[in-house]
CSV table of N, CA and C in Angstrom, one decimal:
chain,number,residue,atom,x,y,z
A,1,UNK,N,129.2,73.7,142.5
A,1,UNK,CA,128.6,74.2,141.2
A,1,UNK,C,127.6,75.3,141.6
A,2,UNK,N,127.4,76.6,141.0
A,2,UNK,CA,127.1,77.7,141.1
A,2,UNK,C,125.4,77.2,141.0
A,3,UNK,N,125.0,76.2,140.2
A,3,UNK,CA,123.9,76.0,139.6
A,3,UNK,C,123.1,75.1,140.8
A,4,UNK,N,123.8,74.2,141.1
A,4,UNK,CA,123.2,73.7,142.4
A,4,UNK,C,122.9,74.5,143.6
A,5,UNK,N,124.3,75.0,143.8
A,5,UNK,CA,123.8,76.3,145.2
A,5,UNK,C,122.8,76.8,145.2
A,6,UNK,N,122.2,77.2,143.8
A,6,UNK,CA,121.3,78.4,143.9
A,6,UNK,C,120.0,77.6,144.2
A,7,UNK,N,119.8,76.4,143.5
A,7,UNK,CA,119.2,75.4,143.2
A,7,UNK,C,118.7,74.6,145.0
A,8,UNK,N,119.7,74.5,145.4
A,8,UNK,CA,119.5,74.2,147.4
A,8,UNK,C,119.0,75.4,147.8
A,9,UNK,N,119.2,76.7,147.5
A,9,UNK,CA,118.8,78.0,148.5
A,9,UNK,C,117.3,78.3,147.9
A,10,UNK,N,116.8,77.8,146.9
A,10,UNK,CA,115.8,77.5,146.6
A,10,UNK,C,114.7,76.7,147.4
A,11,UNK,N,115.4,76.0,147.6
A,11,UNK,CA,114.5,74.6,148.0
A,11,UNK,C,115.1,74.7,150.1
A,12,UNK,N,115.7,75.9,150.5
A,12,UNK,CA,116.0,76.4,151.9
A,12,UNK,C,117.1,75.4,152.5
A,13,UNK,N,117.8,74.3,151.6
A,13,UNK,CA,119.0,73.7,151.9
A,13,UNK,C,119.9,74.7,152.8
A,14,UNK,N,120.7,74.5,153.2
A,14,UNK,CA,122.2,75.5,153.2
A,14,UNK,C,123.5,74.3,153.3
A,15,UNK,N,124.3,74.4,152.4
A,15,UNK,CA,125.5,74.1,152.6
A,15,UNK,C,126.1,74.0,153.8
A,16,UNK,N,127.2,73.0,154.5
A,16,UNK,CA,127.7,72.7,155.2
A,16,UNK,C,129.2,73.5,154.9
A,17,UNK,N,129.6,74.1,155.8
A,17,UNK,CA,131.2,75.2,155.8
A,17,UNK,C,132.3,73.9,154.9
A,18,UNK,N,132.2,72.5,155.2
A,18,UNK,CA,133.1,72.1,154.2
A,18,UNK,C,132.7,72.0,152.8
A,19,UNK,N,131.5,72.2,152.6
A,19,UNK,CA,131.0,71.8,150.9
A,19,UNK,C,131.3,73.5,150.2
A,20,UNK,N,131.2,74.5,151.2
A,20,UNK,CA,131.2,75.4,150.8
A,20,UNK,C,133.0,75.3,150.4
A,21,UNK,N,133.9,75.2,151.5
A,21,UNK,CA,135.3,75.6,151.2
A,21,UNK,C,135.4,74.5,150.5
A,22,UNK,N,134.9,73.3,149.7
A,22,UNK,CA,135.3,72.6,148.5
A,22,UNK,C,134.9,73.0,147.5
A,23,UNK,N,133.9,74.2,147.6
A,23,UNK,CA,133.5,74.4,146.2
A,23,UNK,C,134.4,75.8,145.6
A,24,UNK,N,134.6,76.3,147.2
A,24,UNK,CA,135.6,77.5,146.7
A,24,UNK,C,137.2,76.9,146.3
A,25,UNK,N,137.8,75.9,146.8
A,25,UNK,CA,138.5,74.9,146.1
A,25,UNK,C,138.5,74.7,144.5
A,26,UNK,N,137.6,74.4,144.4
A,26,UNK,CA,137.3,73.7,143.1
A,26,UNK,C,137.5,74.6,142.3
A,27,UNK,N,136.7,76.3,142.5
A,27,UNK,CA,136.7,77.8,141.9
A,27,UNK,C,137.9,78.1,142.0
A,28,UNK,N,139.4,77.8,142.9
A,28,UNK,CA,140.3,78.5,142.7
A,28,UNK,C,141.1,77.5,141.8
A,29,UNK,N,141.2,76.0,141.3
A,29,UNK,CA,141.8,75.4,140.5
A,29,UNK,C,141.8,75.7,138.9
A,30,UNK,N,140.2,76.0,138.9
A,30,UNK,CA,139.6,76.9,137.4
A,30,UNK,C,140.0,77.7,137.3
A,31,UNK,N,140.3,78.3,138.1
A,31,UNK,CA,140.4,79.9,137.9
A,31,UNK,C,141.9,80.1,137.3
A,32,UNK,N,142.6,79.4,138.4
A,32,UNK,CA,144.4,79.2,137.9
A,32,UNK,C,144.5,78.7,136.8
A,33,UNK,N,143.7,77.5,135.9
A,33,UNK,CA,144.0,77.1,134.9
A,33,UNK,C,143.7,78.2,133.8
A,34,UNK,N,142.1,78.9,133.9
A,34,UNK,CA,142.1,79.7,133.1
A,34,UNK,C,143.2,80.8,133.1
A,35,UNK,N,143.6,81.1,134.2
A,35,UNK,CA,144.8,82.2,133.8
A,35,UNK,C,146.1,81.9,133.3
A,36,UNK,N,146.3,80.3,133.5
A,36,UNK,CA,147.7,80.4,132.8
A,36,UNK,C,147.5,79.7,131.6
A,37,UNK,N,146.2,79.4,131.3
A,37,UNK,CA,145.9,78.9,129.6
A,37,UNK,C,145.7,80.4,129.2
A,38,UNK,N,145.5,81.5,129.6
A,38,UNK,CA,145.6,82.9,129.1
A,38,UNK,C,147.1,83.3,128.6
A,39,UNK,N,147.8,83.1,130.0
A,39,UNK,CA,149.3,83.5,129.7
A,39,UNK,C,150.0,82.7,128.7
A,40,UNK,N,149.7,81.5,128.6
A,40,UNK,CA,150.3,80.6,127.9
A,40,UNK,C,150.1,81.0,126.3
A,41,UNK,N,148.5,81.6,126.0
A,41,UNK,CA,148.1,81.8,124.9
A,41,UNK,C,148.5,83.0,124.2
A,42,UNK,N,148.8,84.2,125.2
A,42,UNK,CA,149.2,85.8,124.9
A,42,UNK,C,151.0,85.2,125.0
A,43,UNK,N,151.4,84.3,126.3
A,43,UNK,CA,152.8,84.5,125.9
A,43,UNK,C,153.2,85.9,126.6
A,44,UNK,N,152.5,86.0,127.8
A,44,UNK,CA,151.7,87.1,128.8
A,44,UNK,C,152.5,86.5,130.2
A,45,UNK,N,153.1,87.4,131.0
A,45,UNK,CA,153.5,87.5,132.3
A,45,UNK,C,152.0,87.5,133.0
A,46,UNK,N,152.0,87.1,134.4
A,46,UNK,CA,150.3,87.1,135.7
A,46,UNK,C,151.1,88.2,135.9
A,47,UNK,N,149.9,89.0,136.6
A,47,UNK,CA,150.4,89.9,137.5
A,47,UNK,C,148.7,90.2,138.2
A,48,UNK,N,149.3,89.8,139.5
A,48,UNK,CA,148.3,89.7,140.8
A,48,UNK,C,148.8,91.2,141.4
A,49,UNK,N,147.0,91.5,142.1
A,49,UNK,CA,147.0,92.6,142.8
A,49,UNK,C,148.0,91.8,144.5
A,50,UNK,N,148.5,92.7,145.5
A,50,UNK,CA,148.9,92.3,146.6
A,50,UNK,C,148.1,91.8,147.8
A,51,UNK,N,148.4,90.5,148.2
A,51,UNK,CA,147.1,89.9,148.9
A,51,UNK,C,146.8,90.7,150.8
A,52,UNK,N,147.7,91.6,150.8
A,52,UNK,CA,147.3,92.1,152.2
A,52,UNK,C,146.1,93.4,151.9
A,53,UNK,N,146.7,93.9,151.0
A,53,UNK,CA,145.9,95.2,150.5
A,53,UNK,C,144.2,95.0,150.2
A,54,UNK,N,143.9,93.2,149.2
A,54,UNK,CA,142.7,93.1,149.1
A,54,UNK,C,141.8,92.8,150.5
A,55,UNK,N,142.9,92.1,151.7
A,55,UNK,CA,142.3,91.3,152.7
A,55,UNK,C,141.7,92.6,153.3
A,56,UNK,N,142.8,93.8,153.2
A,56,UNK,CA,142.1,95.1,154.1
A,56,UNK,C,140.5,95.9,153.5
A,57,UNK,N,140.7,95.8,152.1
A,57,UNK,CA,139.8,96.0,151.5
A,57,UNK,C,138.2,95.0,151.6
A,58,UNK,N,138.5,93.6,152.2
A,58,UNK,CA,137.5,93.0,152.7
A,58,UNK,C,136.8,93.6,154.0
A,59,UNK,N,137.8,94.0,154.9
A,59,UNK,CA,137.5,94.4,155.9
A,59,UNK,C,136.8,95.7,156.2
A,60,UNK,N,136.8,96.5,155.2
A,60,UNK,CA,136.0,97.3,155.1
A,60,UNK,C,134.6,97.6,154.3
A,61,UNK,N,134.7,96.5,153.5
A,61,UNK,CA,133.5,95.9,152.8
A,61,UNK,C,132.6,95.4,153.9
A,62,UNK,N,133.4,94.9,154.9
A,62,UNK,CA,132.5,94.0,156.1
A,62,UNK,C,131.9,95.4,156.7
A,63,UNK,N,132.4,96.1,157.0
A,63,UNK,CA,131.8,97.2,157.9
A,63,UNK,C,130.4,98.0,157.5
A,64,UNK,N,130.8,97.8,155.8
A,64,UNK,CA,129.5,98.5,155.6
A,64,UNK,C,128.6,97.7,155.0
A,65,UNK,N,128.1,97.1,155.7
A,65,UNK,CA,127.0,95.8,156.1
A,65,UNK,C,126.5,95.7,154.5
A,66,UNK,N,127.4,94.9,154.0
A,66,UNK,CA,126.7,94.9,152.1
A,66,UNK,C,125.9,93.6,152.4
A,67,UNK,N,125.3,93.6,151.6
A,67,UNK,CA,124.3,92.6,151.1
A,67,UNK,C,124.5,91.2,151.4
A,68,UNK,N,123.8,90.2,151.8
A,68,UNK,CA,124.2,88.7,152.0
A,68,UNK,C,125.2,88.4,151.1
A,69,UNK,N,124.7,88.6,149.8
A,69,UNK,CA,125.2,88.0,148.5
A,69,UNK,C,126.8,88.6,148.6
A,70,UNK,N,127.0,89.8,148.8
A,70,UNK,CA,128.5,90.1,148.6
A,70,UNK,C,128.9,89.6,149.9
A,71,UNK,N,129.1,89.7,151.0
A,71,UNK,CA,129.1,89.5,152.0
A,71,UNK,C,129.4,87.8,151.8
A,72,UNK,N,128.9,86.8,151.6
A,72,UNK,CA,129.2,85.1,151.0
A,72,UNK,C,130.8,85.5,150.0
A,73,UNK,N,130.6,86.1,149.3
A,73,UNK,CA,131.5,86.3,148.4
A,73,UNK,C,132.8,86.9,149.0
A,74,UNK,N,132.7,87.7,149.6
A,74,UNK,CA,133.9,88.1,150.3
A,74,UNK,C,134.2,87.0,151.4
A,75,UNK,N,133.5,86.3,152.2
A,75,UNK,CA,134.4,85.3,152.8
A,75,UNK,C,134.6,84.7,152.1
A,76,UNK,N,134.2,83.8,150.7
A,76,UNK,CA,135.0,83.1,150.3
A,76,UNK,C,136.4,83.2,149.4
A,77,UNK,N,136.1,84.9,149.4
A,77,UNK,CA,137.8,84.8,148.9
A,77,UNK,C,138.8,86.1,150.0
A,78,UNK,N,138.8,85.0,150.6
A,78,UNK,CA,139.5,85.5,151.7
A,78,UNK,C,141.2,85.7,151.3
A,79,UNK,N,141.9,86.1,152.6
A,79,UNK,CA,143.7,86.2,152.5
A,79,UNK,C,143.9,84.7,152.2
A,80,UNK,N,143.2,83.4,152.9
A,80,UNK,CA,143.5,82.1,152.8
A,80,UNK,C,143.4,81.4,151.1
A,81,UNK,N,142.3,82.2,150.7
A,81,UNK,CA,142.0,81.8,149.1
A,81,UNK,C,142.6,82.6,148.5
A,82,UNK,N,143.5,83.6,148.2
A,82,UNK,CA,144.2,84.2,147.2
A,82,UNK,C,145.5,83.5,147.7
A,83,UNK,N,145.9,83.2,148.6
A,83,UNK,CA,147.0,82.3,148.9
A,83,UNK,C,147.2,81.1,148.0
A,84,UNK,N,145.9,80.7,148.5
A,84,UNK,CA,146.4,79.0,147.6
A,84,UNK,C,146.2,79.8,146.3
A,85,UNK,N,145.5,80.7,145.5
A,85,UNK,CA,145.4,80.7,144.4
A,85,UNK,C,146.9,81.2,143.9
A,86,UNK,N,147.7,81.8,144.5
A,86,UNK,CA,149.1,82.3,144.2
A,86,UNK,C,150.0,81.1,144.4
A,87,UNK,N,149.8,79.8,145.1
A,87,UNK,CA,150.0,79.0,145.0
A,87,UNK,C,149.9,78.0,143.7
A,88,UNK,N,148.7,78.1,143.3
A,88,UNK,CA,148.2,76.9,142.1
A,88,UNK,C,149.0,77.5,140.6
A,89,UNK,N,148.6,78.9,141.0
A,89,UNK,CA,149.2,79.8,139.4
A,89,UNK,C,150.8,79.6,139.5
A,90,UNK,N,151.4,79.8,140.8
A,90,UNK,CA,153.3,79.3,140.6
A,90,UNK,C,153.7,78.0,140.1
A,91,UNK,N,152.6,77.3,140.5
A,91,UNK,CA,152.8,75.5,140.1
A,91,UNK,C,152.7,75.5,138.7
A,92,UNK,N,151.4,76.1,138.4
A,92,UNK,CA,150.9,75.6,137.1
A,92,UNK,C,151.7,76.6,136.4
A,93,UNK,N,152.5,77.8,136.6
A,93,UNK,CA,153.2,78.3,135.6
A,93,UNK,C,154.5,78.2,135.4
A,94,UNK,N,155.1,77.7,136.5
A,94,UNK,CA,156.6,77.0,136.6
A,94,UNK,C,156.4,75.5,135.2
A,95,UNK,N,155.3,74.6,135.9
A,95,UNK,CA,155.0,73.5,134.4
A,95,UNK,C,154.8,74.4,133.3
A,96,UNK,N,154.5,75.0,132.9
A,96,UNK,CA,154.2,75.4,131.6
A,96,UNK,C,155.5,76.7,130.9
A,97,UNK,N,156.6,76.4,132.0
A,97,UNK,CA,157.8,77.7,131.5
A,97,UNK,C,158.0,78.6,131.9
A,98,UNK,N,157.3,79.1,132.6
A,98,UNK,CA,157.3,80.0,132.8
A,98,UNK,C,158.2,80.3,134.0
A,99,UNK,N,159.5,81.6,134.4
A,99,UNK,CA,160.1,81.6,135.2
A,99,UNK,C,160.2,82.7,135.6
A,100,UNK,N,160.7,83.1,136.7
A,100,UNK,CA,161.1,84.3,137.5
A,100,UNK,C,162.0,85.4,136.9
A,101,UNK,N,161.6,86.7,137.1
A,101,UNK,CA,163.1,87.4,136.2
A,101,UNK,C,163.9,87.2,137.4
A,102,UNK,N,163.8,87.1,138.6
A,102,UNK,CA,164.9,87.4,139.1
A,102,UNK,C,165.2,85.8,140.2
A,103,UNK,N,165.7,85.0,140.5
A,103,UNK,CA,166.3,84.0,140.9
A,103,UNK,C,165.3,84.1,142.1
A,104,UNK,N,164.8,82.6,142.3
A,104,UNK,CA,164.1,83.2,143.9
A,104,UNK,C,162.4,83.4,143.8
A,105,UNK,N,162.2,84.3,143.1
A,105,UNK,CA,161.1,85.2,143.1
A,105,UNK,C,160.2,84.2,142.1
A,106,UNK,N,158.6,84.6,142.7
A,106,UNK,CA,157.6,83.8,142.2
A,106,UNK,C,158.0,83.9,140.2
A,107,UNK,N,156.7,82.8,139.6
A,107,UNK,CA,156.4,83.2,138.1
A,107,UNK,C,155.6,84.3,138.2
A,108,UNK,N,155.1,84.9,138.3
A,108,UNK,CA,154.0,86.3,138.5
A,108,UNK,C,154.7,87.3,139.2
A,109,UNK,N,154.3,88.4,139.0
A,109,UNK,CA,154.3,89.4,139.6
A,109,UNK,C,153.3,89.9,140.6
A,110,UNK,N,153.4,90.3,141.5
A,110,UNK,CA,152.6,91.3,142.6
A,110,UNK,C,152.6,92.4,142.4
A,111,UNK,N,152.1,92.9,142.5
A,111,UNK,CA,151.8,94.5,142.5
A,111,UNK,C,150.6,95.4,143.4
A,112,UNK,N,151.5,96.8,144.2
A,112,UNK,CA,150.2,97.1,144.8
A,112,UNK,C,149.1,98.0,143.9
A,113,UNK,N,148.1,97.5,144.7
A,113,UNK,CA,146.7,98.4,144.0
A,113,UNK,C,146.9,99.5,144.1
A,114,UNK,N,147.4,100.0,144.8
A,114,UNK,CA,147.5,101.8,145.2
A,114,UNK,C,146.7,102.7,144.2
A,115,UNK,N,146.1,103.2,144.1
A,115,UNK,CA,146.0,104.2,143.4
A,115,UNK,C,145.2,103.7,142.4
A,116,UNK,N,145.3,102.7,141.6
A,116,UNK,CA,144.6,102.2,140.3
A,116,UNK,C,143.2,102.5,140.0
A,117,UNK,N,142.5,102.7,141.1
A,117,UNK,CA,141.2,103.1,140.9
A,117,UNK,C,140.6,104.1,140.5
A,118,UNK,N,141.6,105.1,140.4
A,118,UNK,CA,141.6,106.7,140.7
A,118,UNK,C,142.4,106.7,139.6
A,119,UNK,N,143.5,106.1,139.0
A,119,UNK,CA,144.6,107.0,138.1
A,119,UNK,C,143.6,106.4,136.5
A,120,UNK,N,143.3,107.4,135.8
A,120,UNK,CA,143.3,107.1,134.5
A,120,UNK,C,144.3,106.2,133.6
A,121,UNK,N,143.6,104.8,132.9
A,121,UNK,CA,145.1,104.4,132.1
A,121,UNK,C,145.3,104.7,131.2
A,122,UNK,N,144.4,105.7,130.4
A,122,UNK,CA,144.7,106.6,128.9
A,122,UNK,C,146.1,107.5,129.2
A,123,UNK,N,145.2,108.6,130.3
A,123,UNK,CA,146.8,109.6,130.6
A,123,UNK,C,147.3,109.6,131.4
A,124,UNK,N,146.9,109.1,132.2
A,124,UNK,CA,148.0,108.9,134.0
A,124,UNK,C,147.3,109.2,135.0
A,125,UNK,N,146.1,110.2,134.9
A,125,UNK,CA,145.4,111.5,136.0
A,125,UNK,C,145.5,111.1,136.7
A,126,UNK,N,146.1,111.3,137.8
A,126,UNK,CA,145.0,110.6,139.2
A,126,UNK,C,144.4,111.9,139.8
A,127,UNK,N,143.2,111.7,140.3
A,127,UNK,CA,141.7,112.4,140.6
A,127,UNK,C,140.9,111.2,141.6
A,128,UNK,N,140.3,111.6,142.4
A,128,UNK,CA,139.1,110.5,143.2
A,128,UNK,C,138.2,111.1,142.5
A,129,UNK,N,137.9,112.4,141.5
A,129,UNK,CA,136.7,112.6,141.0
A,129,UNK,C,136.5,111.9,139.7
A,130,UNK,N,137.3,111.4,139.0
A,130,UNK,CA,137.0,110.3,138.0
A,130,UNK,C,136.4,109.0,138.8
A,131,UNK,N,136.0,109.0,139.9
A,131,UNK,CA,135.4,107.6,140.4
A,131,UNK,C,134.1,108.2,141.2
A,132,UNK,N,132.9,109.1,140.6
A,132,UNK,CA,131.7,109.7,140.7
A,132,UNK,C,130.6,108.4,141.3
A,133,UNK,N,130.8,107.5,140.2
A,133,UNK,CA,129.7,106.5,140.1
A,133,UNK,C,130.6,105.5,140.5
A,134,UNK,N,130.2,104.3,141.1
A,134,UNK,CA,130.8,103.1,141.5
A,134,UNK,C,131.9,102.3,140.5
A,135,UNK,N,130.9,102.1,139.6
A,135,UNK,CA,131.0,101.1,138.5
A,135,UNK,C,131.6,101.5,136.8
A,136,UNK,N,131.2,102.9,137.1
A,136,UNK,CA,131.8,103.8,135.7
A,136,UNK,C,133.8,104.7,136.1
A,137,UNK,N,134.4,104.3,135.7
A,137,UNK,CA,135.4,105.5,135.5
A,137,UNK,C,135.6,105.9,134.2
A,138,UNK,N,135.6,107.5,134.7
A,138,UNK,CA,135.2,109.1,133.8
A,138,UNK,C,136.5,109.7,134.3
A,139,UNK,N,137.4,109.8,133.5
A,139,UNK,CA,138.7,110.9,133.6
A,139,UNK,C,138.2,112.1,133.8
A,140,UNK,N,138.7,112.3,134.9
A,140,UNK,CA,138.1,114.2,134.9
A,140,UNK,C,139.5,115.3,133.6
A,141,UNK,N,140.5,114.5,133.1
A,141,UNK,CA,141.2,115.4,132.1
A,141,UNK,C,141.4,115.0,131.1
A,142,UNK,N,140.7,114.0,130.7
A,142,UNK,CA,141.0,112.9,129.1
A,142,UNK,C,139.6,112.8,128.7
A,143,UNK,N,138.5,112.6,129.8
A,143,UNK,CA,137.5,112.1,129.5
A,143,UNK,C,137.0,111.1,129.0
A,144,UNK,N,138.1,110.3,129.0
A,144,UNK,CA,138.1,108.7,129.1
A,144,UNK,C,137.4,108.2,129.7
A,145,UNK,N,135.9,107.3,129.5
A,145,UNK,CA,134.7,106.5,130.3
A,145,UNK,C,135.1,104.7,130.0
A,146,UNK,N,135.3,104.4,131.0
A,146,UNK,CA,135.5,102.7,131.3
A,146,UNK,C,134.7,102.4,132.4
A,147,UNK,N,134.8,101.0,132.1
A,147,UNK,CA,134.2,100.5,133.4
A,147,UNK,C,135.6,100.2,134.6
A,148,UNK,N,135.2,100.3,135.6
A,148,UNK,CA,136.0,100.3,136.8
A,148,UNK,C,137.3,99.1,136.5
A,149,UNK,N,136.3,98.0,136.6
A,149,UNK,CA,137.4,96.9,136.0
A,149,UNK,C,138.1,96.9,135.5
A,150,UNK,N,137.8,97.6,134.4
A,150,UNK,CA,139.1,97.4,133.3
A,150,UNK,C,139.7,98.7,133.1
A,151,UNK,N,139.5,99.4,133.9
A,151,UNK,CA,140.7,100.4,134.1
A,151,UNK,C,141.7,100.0,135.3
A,152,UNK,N,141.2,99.3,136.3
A,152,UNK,CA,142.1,98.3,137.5
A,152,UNK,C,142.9,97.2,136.9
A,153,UNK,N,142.4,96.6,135.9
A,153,UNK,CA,143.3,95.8,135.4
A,153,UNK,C,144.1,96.3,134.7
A,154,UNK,N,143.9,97.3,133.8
A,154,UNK,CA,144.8,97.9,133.0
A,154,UNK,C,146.0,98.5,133.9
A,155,UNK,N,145.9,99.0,134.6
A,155,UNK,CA,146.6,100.0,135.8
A,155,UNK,C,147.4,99.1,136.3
A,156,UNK,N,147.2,97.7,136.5
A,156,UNK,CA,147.7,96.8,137.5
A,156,UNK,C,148.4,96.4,136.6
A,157,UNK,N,148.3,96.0,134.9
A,157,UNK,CA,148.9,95.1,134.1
A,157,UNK,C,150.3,96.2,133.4
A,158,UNK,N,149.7,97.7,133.4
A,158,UNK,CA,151.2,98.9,133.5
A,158,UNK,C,151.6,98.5,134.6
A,159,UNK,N,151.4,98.1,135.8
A,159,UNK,CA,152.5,98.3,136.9
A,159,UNK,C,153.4,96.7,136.8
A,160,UNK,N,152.4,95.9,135.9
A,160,UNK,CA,153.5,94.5,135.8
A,160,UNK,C,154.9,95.0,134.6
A,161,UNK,N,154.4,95.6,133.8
A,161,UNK,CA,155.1,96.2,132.7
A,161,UNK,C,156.1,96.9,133.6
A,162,UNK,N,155.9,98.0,134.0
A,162,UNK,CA,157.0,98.7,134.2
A,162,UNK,C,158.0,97.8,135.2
A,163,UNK,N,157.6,96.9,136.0
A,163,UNK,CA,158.5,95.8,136.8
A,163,UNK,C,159.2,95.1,135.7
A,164,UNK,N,158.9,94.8,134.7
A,164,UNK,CA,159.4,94.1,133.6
A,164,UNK,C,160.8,94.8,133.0
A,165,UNK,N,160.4,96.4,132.7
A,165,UNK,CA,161.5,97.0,132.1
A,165,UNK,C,162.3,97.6,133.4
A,166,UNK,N,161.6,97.6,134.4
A,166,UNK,CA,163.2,97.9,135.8
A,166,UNK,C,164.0,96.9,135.8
């Protein structure tokens, strides 16, 4: 629990590497449930970014010495934690109906990140200068202003769509 951790680093406890990987455990069970009580609810396909692409994206997060706080966070969601979590979401979406379009192939889709950060989802643009500020994306030809996230999600949840109608 988020509240106790902080609650020990307070008081100069530190967690032991297994209470830690049980609590990141525990975070990726919730997390699967909340997303297929999502899909369940919309009647919504998953569609996960691809887990080599974020592991490399860790790896360069590591380089540029971020902050304790991110730096905890990135090892706990490591290649090994989006694994099981692609694991828990096949389980729990296979129980709930959910099936593969094509024989074989997980309930979810994968898809790479490529590009998503940079392409506008209003009109398509891709520009690296719509990504000025970290946390804001600003279309440099629509003028479209979001926040980063939810232009990556959106961009990722087009690339589940278009797998849908191929």
């Amino acid at each position: 629990d988020a509240g106790k951790h902080k609650q020990a680093q307070r008081t100069n406890k530190t967690y032991s590497a297994r209470t830690l990987r049980a609590v990141a455990d525990e975070e990726i069970h919730r997390t699967a449930n909340e997303i297929v009580a999502l899909a369940v609810k919309h009647n919504a396909r998953v569609v996960l970014e691809d887990v080599q692409t974020t592991a490399s994206v860790a790896s360069r997060v590591r380089e540029k010495k971020v902050s304790r706080r991110r730096g905890a966070k990135r090892r706990i969601l490591t290649n090994a934690r989006f694994t099981k979590l692609k694991f828990r979401l096949e389980y729990r979406l296979r129980m709930q109906g959910f099936t593969s379009a094509r024989s074989g192939q997980a309930a979810y889709y994968e898809v790479s990140p490529a590009y998503t950060s940079v392409t506008c989802a209003q009109c398509g643009h891709q520009e690296k200068e719509s990504r000025k500020e970290w946390s804001v994306f600003l279309c440099s030809r629509c003028g479209h202003k979001v926040s980063v996230e939810v232009n990556v999600a959106t961009m990722i949840a087009a690339k589940g769509r278009h797998i849908d109608n191929v």
